[in-house]
Coordinates of C-alpha atoms in Angstrom, one line a residue:
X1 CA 104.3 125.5 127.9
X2 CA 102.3 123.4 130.0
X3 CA 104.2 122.1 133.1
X4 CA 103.2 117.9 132.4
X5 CA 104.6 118.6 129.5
X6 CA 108.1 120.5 129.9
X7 CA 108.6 117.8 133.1
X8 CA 107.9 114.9 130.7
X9 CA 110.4 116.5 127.6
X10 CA 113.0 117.3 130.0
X11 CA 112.4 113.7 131.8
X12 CA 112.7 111.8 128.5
X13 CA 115.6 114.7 127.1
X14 CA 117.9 113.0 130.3
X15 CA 117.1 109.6 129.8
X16 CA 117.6 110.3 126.0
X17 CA 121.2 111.8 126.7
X18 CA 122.1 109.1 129.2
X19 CA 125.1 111.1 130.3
X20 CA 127.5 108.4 132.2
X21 CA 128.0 109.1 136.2
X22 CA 131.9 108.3 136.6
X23 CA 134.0 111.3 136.6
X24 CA 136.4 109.4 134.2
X25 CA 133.4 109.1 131.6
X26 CA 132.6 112.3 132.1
X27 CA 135.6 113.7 130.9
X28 CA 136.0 111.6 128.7
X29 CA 132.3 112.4 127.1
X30 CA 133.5 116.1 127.1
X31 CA 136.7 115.8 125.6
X32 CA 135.1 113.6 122.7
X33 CA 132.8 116.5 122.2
X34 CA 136.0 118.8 122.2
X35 CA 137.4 116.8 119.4
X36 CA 134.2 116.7 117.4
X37 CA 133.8 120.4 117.4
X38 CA 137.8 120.8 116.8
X39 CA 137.1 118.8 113.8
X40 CA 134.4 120.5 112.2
X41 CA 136.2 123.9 111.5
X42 CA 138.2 123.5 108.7
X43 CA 134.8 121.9 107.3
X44 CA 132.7 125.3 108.8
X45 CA 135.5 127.7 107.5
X46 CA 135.2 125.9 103.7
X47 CA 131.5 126.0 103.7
X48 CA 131.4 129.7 104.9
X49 CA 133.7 130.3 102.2
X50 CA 131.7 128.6 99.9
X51 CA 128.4 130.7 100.8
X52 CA 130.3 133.4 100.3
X53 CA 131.5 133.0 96.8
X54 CA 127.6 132.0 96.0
X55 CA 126.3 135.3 97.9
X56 CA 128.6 137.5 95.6
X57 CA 127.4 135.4 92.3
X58 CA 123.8 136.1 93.2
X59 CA 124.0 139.8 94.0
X60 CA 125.6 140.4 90.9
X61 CA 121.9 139.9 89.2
X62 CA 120.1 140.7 92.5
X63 CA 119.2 137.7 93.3
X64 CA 121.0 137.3 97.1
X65 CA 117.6 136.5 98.5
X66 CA 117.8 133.2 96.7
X67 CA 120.2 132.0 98.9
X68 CA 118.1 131.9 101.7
X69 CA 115.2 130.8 100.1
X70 CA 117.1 127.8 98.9
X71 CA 118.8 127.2 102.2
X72 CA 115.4 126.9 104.3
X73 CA 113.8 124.8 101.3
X74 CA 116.6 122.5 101.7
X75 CA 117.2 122.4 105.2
X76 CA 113.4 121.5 105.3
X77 CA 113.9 118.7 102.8
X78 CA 116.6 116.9 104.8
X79 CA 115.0 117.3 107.9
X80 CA 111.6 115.6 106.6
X81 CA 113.9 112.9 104.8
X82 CA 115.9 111.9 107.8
X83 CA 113.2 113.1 110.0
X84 CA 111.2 110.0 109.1
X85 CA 113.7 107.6 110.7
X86 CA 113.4 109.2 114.0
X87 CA 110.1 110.0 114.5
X88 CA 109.0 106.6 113.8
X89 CA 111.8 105.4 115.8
X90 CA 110.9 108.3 118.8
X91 CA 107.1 107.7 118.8
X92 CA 106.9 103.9 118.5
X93 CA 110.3 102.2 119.1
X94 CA 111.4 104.0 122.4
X95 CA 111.0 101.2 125.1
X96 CA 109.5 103.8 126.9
X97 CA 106.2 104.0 125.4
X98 CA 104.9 100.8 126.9
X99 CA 105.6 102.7 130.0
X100 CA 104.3 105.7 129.7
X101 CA 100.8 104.5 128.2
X102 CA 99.2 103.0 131.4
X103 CA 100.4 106.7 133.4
X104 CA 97.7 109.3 134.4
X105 CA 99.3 111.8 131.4
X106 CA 97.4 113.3 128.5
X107 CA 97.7 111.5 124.8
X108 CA 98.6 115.3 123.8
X109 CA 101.4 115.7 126.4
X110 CA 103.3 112.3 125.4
X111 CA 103.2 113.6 121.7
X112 CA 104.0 116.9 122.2
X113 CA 107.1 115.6 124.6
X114 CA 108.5 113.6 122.0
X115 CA 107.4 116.2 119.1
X116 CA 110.0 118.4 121.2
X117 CA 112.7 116.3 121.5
X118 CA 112.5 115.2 118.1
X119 CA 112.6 118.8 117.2
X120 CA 115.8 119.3 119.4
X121 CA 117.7 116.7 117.9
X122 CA 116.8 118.1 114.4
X123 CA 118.1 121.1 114.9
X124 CA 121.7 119.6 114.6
X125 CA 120.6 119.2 111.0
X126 CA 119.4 122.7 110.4
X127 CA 122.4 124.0 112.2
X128 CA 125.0 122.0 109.7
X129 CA 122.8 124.3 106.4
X130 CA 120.6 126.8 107.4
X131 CA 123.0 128.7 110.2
X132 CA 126.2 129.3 108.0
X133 CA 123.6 130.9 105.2
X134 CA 121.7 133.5 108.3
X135 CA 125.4 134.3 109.4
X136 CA 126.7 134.8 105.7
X137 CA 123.5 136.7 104.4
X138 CA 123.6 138.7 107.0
X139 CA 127.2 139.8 107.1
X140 CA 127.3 140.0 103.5
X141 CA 124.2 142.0 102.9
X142 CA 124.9 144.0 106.5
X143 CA 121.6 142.9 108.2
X144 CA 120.6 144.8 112.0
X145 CA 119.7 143.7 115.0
X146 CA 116.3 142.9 113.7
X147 CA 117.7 140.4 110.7
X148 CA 119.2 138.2 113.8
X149 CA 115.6 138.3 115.8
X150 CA 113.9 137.3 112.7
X151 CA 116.7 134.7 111.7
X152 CA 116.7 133.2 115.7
X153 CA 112.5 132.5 115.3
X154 CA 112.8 131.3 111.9
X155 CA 115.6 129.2 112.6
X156 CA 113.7 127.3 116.1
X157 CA 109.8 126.8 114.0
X158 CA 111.8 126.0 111.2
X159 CA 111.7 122.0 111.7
X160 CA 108.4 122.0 112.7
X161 CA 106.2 121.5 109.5
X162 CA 108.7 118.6 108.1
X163 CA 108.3 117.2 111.8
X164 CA 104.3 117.4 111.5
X165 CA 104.4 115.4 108.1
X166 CA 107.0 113.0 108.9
X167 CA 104.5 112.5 112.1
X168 CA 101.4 112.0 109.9
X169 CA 102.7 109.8 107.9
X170 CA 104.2 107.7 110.2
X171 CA 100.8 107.7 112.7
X172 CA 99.1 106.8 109.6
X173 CA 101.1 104.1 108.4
X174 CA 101.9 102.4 112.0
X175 CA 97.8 102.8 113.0
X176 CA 96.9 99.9 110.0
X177 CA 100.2 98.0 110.3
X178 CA 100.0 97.9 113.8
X179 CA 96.9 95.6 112.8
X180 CA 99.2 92.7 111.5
X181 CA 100.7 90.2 113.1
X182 CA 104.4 90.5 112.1
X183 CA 104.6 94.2 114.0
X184 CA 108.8 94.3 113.1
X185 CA 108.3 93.1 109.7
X186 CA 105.0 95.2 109.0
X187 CA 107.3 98.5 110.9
X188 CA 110.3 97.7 108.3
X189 CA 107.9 97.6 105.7
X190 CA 106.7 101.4 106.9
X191 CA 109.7 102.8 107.3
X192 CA 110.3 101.7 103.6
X193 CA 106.8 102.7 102.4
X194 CA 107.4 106.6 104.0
X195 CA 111.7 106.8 102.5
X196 CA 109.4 105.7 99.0
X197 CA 106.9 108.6 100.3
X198 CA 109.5 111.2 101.0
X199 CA 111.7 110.7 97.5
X200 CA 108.4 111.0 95.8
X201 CA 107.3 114.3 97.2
X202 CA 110.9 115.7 96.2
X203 CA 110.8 114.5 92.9
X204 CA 107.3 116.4 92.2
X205 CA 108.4 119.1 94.1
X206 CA 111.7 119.9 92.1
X207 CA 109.9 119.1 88.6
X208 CA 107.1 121.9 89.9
X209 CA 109.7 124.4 90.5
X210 CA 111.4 123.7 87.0
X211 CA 108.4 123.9 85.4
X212 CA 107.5 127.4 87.3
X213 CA 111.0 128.8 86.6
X214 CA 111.5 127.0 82.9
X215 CA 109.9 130.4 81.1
X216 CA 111.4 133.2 84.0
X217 CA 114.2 134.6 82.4
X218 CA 113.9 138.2 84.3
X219 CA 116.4 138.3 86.7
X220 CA 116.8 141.0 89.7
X221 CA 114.9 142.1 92.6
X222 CA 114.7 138.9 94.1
X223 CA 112.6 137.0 91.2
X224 CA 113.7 134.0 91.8
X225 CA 112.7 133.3 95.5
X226 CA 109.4 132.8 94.9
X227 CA 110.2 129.6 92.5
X228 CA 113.5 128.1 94.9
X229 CA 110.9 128.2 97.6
X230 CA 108.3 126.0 95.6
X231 CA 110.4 122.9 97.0
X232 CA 109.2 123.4 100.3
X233 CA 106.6 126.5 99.9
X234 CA 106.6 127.7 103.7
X235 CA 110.1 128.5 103.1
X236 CA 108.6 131.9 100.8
X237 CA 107.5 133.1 104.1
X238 CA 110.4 133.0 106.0
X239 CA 112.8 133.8 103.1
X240 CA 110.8 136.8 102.6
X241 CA 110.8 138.0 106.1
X242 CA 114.4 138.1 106.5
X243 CA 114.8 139.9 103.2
X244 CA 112.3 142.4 103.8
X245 CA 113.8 143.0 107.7
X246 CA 113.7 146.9 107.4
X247 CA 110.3 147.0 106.8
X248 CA 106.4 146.0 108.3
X249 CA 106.3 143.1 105.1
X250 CA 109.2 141.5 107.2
X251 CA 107.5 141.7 110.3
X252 CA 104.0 140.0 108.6
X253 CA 106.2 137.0 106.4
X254 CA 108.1 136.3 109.7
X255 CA 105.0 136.2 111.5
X256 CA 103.5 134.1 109.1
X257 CA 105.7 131.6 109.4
X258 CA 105.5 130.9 112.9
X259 CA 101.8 131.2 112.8
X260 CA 101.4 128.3 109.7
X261 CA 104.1 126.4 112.1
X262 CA 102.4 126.4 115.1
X263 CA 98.8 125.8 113.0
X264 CA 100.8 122.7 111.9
X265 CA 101.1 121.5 115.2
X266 CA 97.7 121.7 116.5
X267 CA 96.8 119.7 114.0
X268 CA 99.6 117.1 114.6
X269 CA 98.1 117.1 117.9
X270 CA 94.2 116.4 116.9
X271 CA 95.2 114.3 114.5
X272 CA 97.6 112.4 117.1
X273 CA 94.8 112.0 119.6
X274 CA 93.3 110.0 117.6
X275 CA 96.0 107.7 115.8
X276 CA 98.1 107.4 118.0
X277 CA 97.3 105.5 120.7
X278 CA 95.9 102.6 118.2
X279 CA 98.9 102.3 116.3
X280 CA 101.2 102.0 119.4
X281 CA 99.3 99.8 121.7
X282 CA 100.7 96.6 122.2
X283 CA 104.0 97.8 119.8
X284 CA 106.4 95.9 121.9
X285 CA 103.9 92.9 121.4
X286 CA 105.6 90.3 118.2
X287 CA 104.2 87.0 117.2
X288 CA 105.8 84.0 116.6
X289 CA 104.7 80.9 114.5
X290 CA 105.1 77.2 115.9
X291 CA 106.2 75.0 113.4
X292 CA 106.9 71.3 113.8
X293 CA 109.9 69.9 112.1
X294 CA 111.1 66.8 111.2
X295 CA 114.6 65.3 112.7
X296 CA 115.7 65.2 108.7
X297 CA 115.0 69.1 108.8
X298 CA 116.3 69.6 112.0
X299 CA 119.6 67.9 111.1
X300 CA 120.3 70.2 107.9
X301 CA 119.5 73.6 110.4
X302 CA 121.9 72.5 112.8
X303 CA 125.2 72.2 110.1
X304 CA 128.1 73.0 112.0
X305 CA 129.4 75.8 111.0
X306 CA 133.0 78.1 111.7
X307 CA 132.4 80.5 114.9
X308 CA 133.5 83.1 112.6
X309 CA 130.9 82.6 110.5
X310 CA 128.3 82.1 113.0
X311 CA 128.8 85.4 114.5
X312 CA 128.3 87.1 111.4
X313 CA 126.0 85.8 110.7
X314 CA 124.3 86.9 114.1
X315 CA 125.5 90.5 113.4
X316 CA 123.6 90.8 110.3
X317 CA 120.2 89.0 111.4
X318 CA 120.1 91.1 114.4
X319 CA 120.9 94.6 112.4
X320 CA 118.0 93.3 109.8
X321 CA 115.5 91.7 112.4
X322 CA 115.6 95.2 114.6
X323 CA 113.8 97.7 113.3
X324 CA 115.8 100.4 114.5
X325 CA 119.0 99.0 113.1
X326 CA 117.7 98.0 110.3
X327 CA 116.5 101.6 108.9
X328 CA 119.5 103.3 110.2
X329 CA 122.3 101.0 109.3
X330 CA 120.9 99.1 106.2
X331 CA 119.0 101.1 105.2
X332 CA 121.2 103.8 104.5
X333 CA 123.4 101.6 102.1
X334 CA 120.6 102.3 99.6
X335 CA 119.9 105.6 100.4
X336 CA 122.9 107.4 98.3
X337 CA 122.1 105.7 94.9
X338 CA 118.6 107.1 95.2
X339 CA 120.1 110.7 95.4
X340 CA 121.9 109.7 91.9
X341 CA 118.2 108.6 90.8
X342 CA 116.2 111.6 91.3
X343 CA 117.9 114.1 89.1
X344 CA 117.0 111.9 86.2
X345 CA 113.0 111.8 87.1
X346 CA 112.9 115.6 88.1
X347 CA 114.6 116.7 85.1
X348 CA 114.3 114.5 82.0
X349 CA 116.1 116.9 79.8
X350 CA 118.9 116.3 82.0
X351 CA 120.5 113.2 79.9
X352 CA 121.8 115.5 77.9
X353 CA 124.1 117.6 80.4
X354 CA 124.9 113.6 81.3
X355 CA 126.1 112.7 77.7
X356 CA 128.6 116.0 77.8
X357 CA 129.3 114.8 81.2
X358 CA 130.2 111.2 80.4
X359 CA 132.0 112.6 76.9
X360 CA 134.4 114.6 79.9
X361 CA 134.7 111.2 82.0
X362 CA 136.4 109.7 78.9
X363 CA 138.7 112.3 78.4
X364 CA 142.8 111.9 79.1
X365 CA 143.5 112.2 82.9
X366 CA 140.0 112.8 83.7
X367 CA 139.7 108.9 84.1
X368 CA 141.7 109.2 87.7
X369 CA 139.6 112.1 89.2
X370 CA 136.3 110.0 88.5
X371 CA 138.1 107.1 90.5
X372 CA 139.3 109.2 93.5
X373 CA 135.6 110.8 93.5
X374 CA 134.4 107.6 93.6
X375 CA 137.0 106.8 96.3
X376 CA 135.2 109.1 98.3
X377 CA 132.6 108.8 98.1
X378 CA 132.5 105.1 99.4
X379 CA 134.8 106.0 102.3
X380 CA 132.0 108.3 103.4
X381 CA 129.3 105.6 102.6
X382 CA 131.3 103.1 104.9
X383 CA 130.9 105.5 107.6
X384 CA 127.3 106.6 107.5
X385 CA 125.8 103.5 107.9
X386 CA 127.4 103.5 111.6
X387 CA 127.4 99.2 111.6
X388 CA 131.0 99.1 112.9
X389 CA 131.1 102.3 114.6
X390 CA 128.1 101.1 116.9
X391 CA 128.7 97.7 116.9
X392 CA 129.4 97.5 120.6
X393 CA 127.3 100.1 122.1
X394 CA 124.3 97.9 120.5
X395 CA 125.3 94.8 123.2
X396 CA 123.9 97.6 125.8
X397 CA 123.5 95.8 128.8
X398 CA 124.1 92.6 127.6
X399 CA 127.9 93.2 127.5
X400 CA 128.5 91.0 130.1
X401 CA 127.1 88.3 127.8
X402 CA 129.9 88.5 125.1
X403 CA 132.7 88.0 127.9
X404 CA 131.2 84.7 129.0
X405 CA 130.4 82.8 125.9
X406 CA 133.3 81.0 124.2
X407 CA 134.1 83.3 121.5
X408 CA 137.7 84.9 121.4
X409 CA 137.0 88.9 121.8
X410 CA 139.3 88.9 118.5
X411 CA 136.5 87.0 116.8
X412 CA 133.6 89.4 118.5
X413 CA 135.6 92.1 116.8
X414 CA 136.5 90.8 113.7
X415 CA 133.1 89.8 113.3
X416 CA 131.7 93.1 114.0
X417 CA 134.0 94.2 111.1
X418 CA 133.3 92.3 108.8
X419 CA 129.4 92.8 108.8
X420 CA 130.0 96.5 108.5
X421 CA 132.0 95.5 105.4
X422 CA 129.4 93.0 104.1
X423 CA 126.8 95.6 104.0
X424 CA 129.4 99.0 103.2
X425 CA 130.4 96.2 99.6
X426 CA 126.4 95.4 99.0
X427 CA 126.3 99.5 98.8
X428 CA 128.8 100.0 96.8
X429 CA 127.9 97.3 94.2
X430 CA 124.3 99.6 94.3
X431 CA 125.9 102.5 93.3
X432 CA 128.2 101.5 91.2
X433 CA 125.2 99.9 89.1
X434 CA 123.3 103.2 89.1
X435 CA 126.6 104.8 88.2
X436 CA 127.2 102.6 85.4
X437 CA 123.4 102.8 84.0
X438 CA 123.2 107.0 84.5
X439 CA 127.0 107.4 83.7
X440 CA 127.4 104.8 81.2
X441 CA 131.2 104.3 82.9
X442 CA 133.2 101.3 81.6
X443 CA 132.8 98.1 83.4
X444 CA 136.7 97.5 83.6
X445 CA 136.8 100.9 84.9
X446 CA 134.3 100.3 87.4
X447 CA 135.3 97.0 88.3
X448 CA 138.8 98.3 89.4
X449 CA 137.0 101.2 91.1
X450 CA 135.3 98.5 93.3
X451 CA 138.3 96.8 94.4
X452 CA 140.2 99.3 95.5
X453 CA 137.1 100.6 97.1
X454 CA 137.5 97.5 99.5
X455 CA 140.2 99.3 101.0
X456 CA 137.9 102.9 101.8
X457 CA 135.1 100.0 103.3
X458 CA 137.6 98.4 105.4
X459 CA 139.4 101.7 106.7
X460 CA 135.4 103.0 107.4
X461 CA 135.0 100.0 109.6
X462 CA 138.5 99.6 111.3
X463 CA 138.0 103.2 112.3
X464 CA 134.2 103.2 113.6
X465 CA 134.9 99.9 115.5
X466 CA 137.8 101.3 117.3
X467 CA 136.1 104.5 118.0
X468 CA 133.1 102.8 119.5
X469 CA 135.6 100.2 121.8
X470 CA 137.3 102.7 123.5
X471 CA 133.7 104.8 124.4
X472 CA 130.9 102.6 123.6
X473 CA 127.4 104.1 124.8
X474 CA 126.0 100.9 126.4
X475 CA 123.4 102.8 128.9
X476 CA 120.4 103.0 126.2
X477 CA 116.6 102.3 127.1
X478 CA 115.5 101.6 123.1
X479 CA 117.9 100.6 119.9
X480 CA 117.8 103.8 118.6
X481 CA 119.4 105.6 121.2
X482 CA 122.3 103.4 120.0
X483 CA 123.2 104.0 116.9
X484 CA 120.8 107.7 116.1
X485 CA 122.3 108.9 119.4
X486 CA 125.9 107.8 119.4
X487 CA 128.6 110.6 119.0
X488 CA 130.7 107.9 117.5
X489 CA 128.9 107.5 114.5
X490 CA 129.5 111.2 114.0
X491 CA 133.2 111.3 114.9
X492 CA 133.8 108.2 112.9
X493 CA 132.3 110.4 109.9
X494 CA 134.3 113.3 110.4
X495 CA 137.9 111.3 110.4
X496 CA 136.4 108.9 107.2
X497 CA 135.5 112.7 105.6
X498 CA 139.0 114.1 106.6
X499 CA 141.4 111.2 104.7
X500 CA 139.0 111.6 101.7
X501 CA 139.2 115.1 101.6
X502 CA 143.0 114.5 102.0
X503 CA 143.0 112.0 99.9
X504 CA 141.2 113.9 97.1
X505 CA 143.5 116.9 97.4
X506 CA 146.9 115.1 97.6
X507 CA 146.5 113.0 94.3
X508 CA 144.2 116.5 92.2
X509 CA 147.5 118.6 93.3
X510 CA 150.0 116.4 92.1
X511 CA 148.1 115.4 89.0
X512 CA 148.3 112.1 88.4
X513 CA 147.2 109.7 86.3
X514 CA 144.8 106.3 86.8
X515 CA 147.3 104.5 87.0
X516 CA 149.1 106.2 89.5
X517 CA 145.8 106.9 91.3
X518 CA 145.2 103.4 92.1
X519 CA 148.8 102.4 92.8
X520 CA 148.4 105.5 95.5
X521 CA 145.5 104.4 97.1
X522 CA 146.3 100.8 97.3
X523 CA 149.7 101.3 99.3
X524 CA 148.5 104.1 101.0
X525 CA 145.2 102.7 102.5
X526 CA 146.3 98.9 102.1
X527 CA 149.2 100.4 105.2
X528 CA 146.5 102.2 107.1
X529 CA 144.5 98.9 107.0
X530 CA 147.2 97.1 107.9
X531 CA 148.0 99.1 110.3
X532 CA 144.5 99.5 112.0
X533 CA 144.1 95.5 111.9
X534 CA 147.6 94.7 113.7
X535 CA 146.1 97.5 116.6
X536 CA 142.8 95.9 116.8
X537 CA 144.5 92.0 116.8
X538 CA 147.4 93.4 119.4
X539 CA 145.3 95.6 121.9
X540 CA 141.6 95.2 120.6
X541 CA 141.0 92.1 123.0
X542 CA 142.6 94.2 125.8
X543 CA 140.3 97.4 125.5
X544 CA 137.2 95.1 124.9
X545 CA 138.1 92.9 128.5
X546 CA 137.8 96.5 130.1
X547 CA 134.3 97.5 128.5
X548 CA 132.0 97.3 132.1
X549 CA 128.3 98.0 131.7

């Protein structure tokens, strides 16, 4: 690697980690990390235990090597879906791009650098899908020494081909938008434009590989990789070099891979050095029109208004005006309706598995599994979008400001809240229309599903914001290091995913019915809520008078 550019990745790596310098932070920093890892086992052990199960299914009609077929396809789907919020928000929101462009470095070296780190951070993803399926395969199949050394460089050049597309697209997109005068609005409008790109190309994708497998009935011998793979066709390559370890054809698809990885980002590099610079020039750079108004209009924008409702109002025009906030907190309210979408275009002889599935929803007793599913699901949908548990590492260094205006750190708080509850109750109402349209659930049904859903939104919030007061991440350079960045988001997931996944278990084992479901969950999580808002009135004001930039 060239040395400009490992100093400039491990430069930006640092400032992107932002590690805090007090001892007590430090520890703190670790032990959080601690409790994430902690958390995630029971999660790892069920997975692995899942793979399993599906490993044993497949060899039965030798078709194992499916597996990982399907596992690098769709570990290369999720990191060029979610891929597309952070590159755009690494290559053109960082603050510092404006500072690196006027600096004696190469165009190539400042791509590559934050190619890199994007790549780093993406791992994470591939780690959470492809790493149990290499460590399952290969126990279950008893792979060598060799299987691992494939599976290691497989694993690292793995996120680079969704990487180089997400990074087209978005150089491509941001070197004409760039052009307009409304850069946020026109950057929105991109991220929007590539999520719209990205659900398309999985759509044709899937319906390509059902058309390819819809006359294959021969199963053995590994048939069936070749058509898994078609969702993200590298993936043949790599699939078939850890299948085919023992042998020289293992050797050639695992080299391969790498070669049409690294072939993929030369030419995100040629194509960079020349749309690159002219979409991010001037970036930071917004325009603003003057506008004269008339006292008569000036008198019906200045209503006086509550404070509580003024500050929630600031909450939500700042998370949609910032770019950065806006496509990973609001955006991602829409984002799971979509994923109940796509099944229907890929696969349009689908309705009729729905019909026998809606024809089980009506059935005695099934009724209060749909609504503990649904349950959930919004408790994990309340947590994703990360509003409340980021809401005060977004101040960043303007802290200091909310502890001199005169706003009660009760209202700061509550008003935080109830913006991530605003937004979690627009996504709910989203999917419970798509669920209602696909599912053809009844409105009552639904409609009682939604207001006990409250209760998951408001636990979802509670939870994030108290997470993020006692260890907000206020040292950030550029928005997204706030909320794409933030541990707390992740931890705040983890806990929402662990009382679902209690929740879920404790009202299946003892079998009860709707009515008895929604009793449940109303005392149960109307207590926790209670609970969490008497903590955040009683020692919320106290923890947030201690935050310190």
């Amino acid at each position: 690697m060239n040395k400009k550019l490992l100093i400039l990745t491990i430069a930006l790596m640092k400032n992107g980690f932002s590690f805090p310098k007090e001892k007590g932070k430090k520890i703190k920093q670790i032990l959080l990390f601690v409790v994430l890892a902690l958390s995630l086992l029971p999660m790892a052990y069920g997975i692995i235990s899942f793979l399993r199960s599906v490993y044993d299914g497949l060899a039965t009609v030798g078709e194992e090597g499916v597996l990982l077929s399907l596992g690098i396809a769709v570990s290369a789907f999720v990191i060029f879906f979610f891929g597309l919020f952070y590159t755009m928000n690494t290559f053109y929101f960082s603050d510092d791009v404006e500072n690196l462009l006027p600096l004696p470095i190469k165009s190539s070296h400042i791509l590559g650098a934050k190619f890199i780190i994007v790549t780093i951070f993406e791992y994470l993803t591939a780690c959470m899908i492809f790493l149990p399926i290499i460590i399952v395969y290969g126990v279950k199949s008893g792979g060598g020494l060799l299987y691992y050394v494939y599976a290691l460089l497989i694993f690292l050049t793995l996120p680079v081909i969704p990487i180089v597309l997400d990074s087209v697209i978005v150089m491509i997109i941001m070197r004409f938008t760039n052009l307009a005068k409304n850069k946020d609005a026109f950057r929105t409008l991109s991220a929007i434009i590539a999520i719209i790109f990205g659900v398309g190309v999985s759509i044709m994708s899937q319906r390509f590989v059902l058309n390819e497998g819809a006359g294959q009935t021969q199963l053995g011998n590994n048939s069936l990789v070749a058509i898994t793979s078609n969702i993200f066709p590298v993936s043949k390559l790599g699939a078939l070099g850890l299948i085919n370890y023992g042998n020289l054809s293992g050797l050639v698809y695992t080299g391969l891979f790498i070669i049409v990885s690294l072939l993929g980002f030369y030419l995100f590099l040629l194509l960079g050095n020349k749309l690159y610079y002219k979409g991010v020039t001037g970036v930071s750079v917004s325009s603003s029109n003057k506008k004269q108004i008339s006292s008569e209009e000036l008198s019906r924008k200045s209503i006086r208004s509550s404070v509580m409702k003024s500050y929630v109002l600031k909450e939500i025009r700042i998370l949609f005006r910032t770019p950065a906030y806006f496509i990973n907190c609001i955006l991602m309210n829409f984002i799971w309706p979509i994923f109940l979408i796509i099944p229907i275009f890929t696969q349009p002889n689908s309705m009729s598995g729905i019909g026998e599935m809606i024809g089980a929803m009506q059935k005695q007793g099934i009724s209060g599994m749909v609504f503990v599913a649904f349950f959930g699901v919004m408790l994990f949908i309340s947590s994703s979008n990360g509003i409340a548990a980021t809401s005060i590492s977004r101040e960043g260094e303007n802290i200091f400001f909310n502890k001199y205006i005169p706003v009660s750190y009760q209202t700061q708080i509550m008003a935080k809240v109830i913006a991530g509850v605003i937004m979690g109750v627009v996504g709910m109402l989203s999917i419970s229309i798509v669920a209602v349209i696909i599912f053809k659930l009844a409105l009552s049904l639904v409609a009682l599903i939604c207001v006990t859903s409250f209760l998951a939104i408001l636990f979802g919030n509670f939870v994030g914001i108290i997470i993020d007061l006692y260890n907000p991440k206020l040292h950030w350079d550029n928005e997204q290091k706030a909320v794409k960045n933030n541990l707390n988001l992740l931890l705040s997931m983890v806990i929402c995913i662990a009382f679902g996944g209690l929740t879920a278990f404790a009202m299946i084992k003892l079998n009860l019915n709707l009515i008895q479901v929604v009793v449940s969950l109303v005392a149960v999580y109307g207590l926790l809520d209670s609970l969490l808002y008497l903590f955040l009135k009683k020692i919320g004001s106290k923890i947030f008078s201690k935050i310190e930039y």
